[in-house]
mmCIF file of C-alpha atoms in Angstrom:
data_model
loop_
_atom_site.group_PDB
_atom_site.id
_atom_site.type_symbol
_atom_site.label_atom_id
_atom_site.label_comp_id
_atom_site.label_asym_id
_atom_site.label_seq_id
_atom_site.Cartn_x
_atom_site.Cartn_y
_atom_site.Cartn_z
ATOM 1 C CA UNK A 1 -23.914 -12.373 -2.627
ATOM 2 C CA UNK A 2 -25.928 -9.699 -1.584
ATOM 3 C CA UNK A 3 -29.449 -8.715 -2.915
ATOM 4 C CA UNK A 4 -29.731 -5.112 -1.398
ATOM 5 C CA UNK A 5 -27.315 -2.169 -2.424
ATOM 6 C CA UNK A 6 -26.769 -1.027 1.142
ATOM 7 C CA UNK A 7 -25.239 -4.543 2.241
ATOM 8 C CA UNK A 8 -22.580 -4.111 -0.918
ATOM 9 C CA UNK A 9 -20.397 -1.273 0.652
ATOM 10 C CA UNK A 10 -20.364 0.172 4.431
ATOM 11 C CA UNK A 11 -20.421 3.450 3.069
ATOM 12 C CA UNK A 12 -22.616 4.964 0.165
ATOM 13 C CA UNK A 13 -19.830 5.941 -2.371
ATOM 14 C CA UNK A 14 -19.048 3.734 -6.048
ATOM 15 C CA UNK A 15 -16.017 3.495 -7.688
ATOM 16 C CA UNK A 16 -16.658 4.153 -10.949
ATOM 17 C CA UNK A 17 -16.137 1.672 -13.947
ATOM 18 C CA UNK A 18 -13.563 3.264 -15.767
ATOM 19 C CA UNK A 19 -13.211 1.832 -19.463
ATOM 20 C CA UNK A 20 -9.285 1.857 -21.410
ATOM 21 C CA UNK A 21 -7.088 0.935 -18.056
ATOM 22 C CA UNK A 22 -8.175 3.080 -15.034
ATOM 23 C CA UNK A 23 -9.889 1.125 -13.305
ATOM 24 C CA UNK A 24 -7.723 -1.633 -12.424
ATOM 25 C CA UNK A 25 -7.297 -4.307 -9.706
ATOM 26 C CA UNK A 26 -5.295 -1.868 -7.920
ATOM 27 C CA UNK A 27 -7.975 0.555 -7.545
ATOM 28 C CA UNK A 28 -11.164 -1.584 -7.416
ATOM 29 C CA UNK A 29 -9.333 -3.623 -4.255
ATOM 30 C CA UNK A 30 -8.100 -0.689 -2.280
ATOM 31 C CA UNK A 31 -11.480 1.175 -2.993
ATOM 32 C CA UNK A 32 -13.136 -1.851 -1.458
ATOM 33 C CA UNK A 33 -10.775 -2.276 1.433
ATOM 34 C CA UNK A 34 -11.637 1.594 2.497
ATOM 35 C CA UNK A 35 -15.327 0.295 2.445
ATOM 36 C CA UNK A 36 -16.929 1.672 -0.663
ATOM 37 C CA UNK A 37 -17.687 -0.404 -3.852
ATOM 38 C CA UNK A 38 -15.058 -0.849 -6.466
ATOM 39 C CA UNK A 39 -15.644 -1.621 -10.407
ATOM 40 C CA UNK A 40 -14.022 -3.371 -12.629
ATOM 41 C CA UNK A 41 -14.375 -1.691 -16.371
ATOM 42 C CA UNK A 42 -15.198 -4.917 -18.747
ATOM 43 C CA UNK A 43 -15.297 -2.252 -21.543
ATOM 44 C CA UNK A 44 -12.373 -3.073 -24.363
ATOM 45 C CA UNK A 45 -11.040 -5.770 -22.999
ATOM 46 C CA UNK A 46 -11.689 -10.251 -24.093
ATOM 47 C CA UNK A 47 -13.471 -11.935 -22.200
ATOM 48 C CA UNK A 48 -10.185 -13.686 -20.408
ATOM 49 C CA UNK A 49 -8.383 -10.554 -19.703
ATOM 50 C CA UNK A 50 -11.341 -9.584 -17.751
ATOM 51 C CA UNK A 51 -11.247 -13.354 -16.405
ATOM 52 C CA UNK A 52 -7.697 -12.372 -15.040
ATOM 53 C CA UNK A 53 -8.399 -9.367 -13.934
ATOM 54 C CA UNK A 54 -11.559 -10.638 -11.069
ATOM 55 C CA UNK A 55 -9.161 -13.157 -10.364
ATOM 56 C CA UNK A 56 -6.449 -10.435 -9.004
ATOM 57 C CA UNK A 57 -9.318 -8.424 -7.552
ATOM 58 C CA UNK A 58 -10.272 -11.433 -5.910
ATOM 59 C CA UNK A 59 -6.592 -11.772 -4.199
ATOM 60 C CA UNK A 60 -6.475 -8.283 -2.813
ATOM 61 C CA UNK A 61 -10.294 -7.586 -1.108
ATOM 62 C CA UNK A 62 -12.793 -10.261 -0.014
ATOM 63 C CA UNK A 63 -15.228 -7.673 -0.160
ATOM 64 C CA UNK A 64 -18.192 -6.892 -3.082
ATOM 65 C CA UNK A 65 -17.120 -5.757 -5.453
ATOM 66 C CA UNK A 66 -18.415 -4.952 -9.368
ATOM 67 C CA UNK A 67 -18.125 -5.514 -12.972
ATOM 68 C CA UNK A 68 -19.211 -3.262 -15.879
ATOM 69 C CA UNK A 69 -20.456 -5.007 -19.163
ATOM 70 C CA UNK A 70 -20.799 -2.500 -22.541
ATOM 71 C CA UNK A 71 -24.240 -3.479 -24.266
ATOM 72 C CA UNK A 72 -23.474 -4.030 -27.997
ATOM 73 C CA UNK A 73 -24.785 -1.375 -29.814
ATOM 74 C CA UNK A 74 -28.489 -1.500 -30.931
ATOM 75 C CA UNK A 75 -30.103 -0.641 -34.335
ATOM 76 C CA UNK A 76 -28.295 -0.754 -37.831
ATOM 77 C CA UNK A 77 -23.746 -0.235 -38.010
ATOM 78 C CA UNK A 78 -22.803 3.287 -38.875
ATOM 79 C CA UNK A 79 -22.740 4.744 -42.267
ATOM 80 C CA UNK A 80 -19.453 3.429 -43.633
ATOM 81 C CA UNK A 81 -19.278 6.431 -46.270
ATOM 82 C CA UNK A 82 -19.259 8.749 -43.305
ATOM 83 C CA UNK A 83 -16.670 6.939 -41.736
ATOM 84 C CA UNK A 84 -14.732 7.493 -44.499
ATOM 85 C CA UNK A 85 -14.812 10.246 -44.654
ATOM 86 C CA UNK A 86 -13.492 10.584 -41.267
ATOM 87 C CA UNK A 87 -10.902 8.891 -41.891
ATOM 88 C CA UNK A 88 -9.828 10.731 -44.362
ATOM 89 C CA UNK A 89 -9.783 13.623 -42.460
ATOM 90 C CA UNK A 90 -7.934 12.054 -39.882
ATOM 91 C CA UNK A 91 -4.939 11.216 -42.574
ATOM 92 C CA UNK A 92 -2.729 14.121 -41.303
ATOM 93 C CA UNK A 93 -3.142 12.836 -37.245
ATOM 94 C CA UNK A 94 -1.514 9.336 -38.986
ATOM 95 C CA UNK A 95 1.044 11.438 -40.875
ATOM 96 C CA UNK A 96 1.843 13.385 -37.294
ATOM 97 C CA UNK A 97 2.348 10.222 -35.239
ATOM 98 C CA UNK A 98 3.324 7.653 -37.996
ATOM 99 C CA UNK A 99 1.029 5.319 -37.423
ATOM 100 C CA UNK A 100 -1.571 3.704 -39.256
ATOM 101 C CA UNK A 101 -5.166 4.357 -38.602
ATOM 102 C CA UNK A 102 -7.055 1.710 -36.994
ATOM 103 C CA UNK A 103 -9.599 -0.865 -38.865
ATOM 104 C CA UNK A 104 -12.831 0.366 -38.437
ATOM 105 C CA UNK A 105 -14.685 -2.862 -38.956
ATOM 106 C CA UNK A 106 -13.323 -5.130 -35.772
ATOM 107 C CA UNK A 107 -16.416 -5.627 -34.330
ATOM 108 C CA UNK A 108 -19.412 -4.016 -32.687
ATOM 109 C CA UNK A 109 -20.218 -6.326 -29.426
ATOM 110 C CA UNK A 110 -16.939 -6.189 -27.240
ATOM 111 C CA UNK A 111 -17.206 -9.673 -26.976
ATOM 112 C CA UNK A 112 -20.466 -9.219 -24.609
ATOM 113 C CA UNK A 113 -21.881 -12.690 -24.975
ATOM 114 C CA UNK A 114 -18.801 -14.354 -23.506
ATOM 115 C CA UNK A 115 -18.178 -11.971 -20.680
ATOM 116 C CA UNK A 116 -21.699 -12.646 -19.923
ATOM 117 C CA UNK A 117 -20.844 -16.373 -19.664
ATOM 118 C CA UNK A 118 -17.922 -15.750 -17.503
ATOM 119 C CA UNK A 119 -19.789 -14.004 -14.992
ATOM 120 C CA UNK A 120 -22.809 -16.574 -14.876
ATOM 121 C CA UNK A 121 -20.108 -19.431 -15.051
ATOM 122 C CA UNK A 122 -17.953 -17.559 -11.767
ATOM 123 C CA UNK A 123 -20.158 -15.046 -10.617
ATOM 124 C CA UNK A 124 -19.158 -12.217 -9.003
ATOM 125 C CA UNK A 125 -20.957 -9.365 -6.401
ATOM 126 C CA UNK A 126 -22.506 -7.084 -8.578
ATOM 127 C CA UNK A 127 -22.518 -6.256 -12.467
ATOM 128 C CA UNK A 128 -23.642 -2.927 -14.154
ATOM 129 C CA UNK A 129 -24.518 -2.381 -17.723
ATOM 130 C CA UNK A 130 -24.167 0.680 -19.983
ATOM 131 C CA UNK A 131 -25.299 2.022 -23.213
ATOM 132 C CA UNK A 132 -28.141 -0.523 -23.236
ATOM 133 C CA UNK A 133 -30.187 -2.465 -20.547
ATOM 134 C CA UNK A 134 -30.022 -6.548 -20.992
ATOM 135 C CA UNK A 135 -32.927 -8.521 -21.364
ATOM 136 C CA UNK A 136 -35.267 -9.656 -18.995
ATOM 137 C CA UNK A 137 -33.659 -13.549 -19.591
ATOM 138 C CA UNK A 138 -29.671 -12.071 -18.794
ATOM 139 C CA UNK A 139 -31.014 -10.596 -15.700
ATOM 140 C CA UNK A 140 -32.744 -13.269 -14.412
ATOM 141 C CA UNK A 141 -29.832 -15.329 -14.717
ATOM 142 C CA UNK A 142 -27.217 -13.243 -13.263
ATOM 143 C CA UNK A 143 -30.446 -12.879 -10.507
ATOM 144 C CA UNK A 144 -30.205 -16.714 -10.195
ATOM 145 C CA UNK A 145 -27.021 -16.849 -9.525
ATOM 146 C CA UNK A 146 -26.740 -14.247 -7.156
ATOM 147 C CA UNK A 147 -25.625 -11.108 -8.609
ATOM 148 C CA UNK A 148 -26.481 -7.863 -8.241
ATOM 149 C CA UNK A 149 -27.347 -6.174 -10.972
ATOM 150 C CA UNK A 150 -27.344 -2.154 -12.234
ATOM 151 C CA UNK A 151 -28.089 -0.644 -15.364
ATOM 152 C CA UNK A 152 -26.707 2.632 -16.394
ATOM 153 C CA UNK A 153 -29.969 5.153 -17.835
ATOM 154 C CA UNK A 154 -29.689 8.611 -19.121
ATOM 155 C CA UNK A 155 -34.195 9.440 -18.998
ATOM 156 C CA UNK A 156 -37.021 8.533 -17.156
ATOM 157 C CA UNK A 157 -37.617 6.635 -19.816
ATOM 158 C CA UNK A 158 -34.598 4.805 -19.966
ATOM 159 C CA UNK A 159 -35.363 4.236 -16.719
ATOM 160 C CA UNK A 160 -38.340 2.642 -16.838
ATOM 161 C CA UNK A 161 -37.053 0.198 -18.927
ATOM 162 C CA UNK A 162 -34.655 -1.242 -16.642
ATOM 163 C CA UNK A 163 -37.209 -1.506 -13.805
ATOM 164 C CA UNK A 164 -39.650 -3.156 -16.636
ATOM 165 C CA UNK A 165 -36.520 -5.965 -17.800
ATOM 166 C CA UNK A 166 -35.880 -6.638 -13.890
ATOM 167 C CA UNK A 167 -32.775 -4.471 -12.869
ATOM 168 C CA UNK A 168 -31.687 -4.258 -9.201
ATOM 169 C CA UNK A 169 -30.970 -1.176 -9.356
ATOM 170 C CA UNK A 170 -30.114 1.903 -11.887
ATOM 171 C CA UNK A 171 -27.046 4.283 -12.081
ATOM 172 C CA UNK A 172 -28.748 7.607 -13.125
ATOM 173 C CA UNK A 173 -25.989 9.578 -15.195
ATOM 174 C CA UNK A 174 -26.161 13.167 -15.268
ATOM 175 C CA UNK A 175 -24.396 15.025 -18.574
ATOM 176 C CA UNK A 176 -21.426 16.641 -16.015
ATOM 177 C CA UNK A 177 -20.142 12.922 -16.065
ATOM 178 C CA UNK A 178 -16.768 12.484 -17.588
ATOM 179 C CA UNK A 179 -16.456 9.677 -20.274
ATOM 180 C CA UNK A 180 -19.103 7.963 -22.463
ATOM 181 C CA UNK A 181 -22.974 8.806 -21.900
ATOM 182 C CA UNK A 182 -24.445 5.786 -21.257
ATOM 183 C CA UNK A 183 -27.243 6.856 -23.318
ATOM 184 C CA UNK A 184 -29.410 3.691 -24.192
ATOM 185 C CA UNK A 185 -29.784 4.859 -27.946
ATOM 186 C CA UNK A 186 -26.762 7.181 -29.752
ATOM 187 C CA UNK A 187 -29.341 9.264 -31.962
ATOM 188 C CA UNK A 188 -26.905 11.130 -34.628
ATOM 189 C CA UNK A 189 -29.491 13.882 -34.392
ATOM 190 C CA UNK A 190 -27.949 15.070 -31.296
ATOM 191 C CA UNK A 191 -25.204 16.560 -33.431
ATOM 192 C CA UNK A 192 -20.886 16.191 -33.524
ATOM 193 C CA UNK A 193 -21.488 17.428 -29.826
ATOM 194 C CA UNK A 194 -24.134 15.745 -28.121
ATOM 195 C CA UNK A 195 -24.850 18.295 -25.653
ATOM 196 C CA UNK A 196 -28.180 17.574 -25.212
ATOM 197 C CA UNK A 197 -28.231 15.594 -21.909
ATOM 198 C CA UNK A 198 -29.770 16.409 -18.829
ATOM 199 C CA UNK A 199 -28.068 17.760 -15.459
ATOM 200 C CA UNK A 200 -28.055 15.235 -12.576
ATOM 201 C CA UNK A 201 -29.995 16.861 -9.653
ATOM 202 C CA UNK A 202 -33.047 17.537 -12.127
ATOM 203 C CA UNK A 203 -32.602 14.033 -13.920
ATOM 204 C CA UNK A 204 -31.973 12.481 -10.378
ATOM 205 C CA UNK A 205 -35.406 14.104 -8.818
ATOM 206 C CA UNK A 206 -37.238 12.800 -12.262
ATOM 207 C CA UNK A 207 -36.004 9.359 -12.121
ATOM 208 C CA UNK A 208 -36.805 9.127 -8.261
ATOM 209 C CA UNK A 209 -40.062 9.986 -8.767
ATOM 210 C CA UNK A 210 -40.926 7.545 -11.947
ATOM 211 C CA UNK A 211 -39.108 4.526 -10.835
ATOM 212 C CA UNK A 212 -39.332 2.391 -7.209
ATOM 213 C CA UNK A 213 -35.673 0.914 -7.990
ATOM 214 C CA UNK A 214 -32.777 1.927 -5.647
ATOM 215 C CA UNK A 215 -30.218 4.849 -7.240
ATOM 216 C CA UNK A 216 -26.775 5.471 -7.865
ATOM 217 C CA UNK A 217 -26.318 8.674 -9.096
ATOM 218 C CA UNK A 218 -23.280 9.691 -10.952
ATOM 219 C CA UNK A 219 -21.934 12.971 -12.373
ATOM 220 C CA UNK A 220 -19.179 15.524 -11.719
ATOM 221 C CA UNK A 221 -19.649 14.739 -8.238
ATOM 222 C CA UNK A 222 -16.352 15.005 -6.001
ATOM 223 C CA UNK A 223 -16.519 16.037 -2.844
ATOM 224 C CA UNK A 224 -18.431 14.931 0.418
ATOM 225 C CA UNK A 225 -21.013 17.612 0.307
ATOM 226 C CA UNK A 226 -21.984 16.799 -3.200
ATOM 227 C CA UNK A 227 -22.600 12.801 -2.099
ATOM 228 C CA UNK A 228 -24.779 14.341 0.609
ATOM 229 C CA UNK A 229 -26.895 16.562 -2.179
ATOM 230 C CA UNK A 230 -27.325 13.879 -3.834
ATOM 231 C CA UNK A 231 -28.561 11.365 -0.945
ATOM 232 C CA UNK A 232 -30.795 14.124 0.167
ATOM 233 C CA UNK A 233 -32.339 14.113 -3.617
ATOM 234 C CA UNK A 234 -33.453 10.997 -3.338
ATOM 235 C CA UNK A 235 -30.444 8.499 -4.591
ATOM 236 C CA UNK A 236 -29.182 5.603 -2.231
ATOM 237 C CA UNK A 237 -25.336 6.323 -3.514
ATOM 238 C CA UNK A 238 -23.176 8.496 -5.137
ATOM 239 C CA UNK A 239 -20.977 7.280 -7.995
ATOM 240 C CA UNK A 240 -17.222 9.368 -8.751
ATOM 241 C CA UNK A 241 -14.897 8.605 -11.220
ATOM 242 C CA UNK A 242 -12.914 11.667 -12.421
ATOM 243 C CA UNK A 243 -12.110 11.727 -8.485
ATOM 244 C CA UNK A 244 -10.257 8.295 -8.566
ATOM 245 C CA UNK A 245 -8.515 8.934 -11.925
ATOM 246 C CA UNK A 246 -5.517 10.603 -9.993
ATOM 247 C CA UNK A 247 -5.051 8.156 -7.112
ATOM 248 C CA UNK A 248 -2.189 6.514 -7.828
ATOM 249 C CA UNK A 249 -3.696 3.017 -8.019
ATOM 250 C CA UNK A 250 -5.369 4.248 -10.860
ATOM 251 C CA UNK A 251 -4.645 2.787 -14.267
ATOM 252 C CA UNK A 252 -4.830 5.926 -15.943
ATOM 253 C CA UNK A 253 -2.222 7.287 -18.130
ATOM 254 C CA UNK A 254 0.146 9.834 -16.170
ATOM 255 C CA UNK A 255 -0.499 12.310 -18.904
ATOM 256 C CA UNK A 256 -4.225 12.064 -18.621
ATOM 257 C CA UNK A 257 -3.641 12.302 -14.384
ATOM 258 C CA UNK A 258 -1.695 15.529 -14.410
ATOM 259 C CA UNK A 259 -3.933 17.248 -17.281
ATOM 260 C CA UNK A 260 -6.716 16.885 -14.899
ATOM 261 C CA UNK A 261 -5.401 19.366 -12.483
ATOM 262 C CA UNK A 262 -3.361 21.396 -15.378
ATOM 263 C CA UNK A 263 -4.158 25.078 -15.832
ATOM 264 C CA UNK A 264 -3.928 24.307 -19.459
ATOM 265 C CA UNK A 265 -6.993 22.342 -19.806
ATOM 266 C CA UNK A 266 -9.689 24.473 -18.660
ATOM 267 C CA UNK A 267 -13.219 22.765 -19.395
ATOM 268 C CA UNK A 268 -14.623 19.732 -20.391
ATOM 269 C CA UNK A 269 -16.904 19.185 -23.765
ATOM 270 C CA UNK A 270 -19.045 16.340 -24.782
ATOM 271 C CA UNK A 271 -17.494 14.779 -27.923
ATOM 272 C CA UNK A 272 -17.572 12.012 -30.697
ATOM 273 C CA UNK A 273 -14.172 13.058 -31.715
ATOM 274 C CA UNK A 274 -12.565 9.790 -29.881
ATOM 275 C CA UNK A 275 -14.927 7.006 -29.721
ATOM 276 C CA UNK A 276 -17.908 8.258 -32.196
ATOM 277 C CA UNK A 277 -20.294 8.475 -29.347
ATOM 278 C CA UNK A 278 -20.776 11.432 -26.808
ATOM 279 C CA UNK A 279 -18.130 11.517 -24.315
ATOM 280 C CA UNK A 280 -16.688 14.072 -22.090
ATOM 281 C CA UNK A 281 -13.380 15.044 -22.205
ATOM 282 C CA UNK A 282 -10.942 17.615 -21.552
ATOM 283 C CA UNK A 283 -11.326 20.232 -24.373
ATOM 284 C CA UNK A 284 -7.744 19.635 -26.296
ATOM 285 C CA UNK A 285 -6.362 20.121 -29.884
ATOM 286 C CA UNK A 286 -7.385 16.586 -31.084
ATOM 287 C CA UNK A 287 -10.939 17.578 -29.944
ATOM 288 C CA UNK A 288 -11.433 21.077 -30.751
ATOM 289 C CA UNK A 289 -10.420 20.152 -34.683
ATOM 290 C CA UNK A 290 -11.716 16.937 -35.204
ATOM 291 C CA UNK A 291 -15.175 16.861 -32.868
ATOM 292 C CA UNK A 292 -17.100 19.148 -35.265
ATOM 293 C CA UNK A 293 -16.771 16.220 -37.913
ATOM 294 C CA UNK A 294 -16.755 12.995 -36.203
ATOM 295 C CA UNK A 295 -19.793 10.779 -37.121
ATOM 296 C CA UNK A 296 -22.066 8.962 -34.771
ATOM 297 C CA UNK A 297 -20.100 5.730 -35.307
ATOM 298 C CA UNK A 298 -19.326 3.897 -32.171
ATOM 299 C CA UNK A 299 -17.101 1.764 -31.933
ATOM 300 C CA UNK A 300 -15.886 2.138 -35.485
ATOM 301 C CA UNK A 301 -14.191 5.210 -34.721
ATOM 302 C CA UNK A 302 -12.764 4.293 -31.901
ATOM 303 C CA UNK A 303 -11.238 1.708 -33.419
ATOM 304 C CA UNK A 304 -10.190 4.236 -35.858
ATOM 305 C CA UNK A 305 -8.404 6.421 -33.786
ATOM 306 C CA UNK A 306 -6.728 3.788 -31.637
ATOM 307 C CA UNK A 307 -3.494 3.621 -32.914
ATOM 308 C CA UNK A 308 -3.789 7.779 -32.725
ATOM 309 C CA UNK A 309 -4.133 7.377 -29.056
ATOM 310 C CA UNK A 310 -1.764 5.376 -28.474
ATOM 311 C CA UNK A 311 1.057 6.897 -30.437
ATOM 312 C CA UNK A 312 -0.037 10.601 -28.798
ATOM 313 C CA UNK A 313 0.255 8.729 -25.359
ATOM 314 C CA UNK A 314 3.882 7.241 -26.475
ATOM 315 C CA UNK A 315 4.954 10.449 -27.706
ATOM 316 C CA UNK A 316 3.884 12.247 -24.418
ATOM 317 C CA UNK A 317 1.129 14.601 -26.468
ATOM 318 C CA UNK A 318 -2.157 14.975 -24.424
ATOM 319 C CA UNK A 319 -3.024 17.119 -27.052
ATOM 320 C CA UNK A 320 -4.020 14.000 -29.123
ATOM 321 C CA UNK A 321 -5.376 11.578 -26.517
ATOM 322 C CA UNK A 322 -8.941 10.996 -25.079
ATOM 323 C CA UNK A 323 -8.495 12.755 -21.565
ATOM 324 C CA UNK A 324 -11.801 11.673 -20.248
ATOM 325 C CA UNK A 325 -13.146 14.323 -17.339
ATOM 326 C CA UNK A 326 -16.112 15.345 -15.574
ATOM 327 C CA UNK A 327 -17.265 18.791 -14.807
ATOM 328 C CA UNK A 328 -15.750 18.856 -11.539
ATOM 329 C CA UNK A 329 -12.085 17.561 -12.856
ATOM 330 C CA UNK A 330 -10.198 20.424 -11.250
ATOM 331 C CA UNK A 331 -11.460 19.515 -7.697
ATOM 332 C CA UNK A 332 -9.098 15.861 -8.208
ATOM 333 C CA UNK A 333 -7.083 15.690 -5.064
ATOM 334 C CA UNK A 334 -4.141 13.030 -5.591
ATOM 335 C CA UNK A 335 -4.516 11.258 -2.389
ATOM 336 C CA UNK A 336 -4.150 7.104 -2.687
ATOM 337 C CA UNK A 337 -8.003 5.254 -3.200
ATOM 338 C CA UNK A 338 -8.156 4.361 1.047
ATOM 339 C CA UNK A 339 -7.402 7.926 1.838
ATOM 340 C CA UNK A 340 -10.055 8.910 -0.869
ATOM 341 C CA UNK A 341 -12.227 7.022 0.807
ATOM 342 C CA UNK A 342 -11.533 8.008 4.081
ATOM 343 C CA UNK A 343 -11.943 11.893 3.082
ATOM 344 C CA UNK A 344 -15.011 11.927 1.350
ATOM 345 C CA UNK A 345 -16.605 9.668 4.318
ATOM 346 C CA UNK A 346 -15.620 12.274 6.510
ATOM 347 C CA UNK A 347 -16.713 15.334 4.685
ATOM 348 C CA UNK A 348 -20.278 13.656 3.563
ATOM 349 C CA UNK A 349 -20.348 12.957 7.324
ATOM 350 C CA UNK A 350 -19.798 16.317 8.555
ATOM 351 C CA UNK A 351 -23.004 17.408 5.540
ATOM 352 C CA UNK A 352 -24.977 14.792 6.982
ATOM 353 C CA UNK A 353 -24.787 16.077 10.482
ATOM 354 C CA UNK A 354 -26.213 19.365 9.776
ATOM 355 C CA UNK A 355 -29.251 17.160 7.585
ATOM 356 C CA UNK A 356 -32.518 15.985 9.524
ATOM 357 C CA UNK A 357 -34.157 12.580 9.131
ATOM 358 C CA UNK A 358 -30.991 11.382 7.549
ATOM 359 C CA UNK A 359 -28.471 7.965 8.377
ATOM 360 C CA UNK A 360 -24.513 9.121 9.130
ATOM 361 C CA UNK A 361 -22.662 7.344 6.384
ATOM 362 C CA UNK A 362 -20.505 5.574 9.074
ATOM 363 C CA UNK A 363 -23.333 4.403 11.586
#
């Protein structure tokens, strides 16, 4: 186990954790093999699925590798009248795909205590944490046992808090990033859209110079030169996900793959449409009608509009499922994970070389 983020990968580039199937064995080993750090996505799955899934990971890299928890969500459970009311305005999208909605009330934790358990029971390289940062107790045990440990933050003052609980490191998430904010706190005052976050290069230089922890930094990044503009702000790795959503070791629906690159889909909004909190997707017709009314309910609307997903996804409509993408979506190249890799090593070497007073990502 190793206790410094340099000695996790050869080269400075994550794999992105990758919630609803993308990230998958598949990916996360062949990520690993090319030398960068793989995750595993915890998010929506029990506690022994994600059991089984280390397990396969385990049989296809012997290299670090990560897991991703979900915090359970703090404060007081959404306003059940406005989720009601949501779901009565999503009575037509059940008429459409005949299918039921989903129940709401399934639960709020994603099972977080017992994947906790797992990974203090079986430990594994490294474990990241979004939309909340543990407690100073879970960190020192996952510290104990020889984990690595990252917690996602959106602020300064987000990040603060993870260096105060005892965090390894932090993943500072800029608002281009595709899928969920990993906002600490989901304050409804941010509106249907959310669209208050902050950029990564000004977030990144903030964070850098309030907090002494190591950085990943993570947002619409996918190319070489961008990992290098990053490194040079001050971060100690670059984190991509939207760039490993086409590989075809991905998980990801082939729908959601090809709309990444499709001339149909032409930018990327921050929604609650999906999910109930802020996540960035590509802008489709599920989105533009329903995101102006979706409550700040997470997860009970997105176990509302499960079943919608779903049935969109079986009836080949990306018009009704969540195509999560960052900013830079129309720069995915469909080359397989290795050869990912490979590429963006090569073109954040060439950026480095014409950099002073920085270390070649391959020396």
């Amino acid at each position: 186990m190793s206790t410094a983020l340099s000695d996790l990968s050869r080269l400075p580039i994550v794999q992105a954790p990758m919630a609803g199937g993308a990230s998958c064995p598949e990916l996360v080993g062949a990520v690993c093999e090319a030398g960068a750090l793989g995750f595993l996505a915890g998010g929506y799955k029990t506690a022994g699925g994600l059991y089984q899934e280390i397990k396969q990971v385990r049989g296809l890299t012997g290299r670090p590798f990560g897991v991703n928890l979900f915090m359970p969500p703090s404060g007081q459970p959404a306003d059940p009248a406005a989720v009601e009311v949501y779901r009565h305005q999503l009575a037509g999208e059940a008429t459409w795909y005949e299918t039921e909605l989903g129940d709401a009330d399934q639960g709020r934790d994603d099972g977080y205590d017992a994947k906790l358990a797992i990974l203090l029971d079986d430990p594994v390289p490294v474990v990241s944490f979004t939309f909340g940062c543990p407690d100073r107790d879970a960190l020192h045990a996952l510290d104990r046992v020889g984990t690595f440990t990252i917690v996602t933050v959106t602020s300064v003052e987000e990040a603060r808090t993870a260096e105060r609980a005892g965090a390894d490191a932090i993943c500072v998430q800029g608002t281009e990033a595709g899928g969920h904010q990993g906002t600490h706190r989901d304050d409804p005052a941010d509106g249907p859209s959310a669209g208050s976050g902050r950029g990564l290069l000004p977030l990144l230089t903030e964070v850098r110079e309030s907090v002494r922890l190591p950085i990943v930094a993570t947002g619409g990044i996918m190319r070489g030169r961008q990992i290098a503009a990053v490194l040079a702000a001050g971060a100690d790795a670059a984190q991509l996900g939207t760039a490993f959503l086409v590989c075809p070791e991905s998980g990801a629906h082939p729908l959601h793959k090809r709309a990444l690159t499709d001339p149909l889909f032409v930018r990327t909004e921050l929604t609650r449409a999906f999910s109930g909190r802020p996540a960035r997707g590509l802008v489709n017709r599920f989105l533009r009608e329903h995101g102006p009314y979706a409550p700040a309910a997470y997860p009970e609307v997105h176990h509302l509009t499960a079943p919608l997903r779903k049935a969109a996804a079986t009836a080949g409509d990306p018009q009704g499922m969540a195509l999560w993408a960052g900013q830079g979506h129309r720069l995915a190249r469909e080359l397989p994970a290795g050869r990912l890799v490979e590429v963006l090593a090569a073109e954040l070497d060439a950026a480095l070389a014409g950099l002073p007073h920085r270390t070649r990502s391959t020396s």
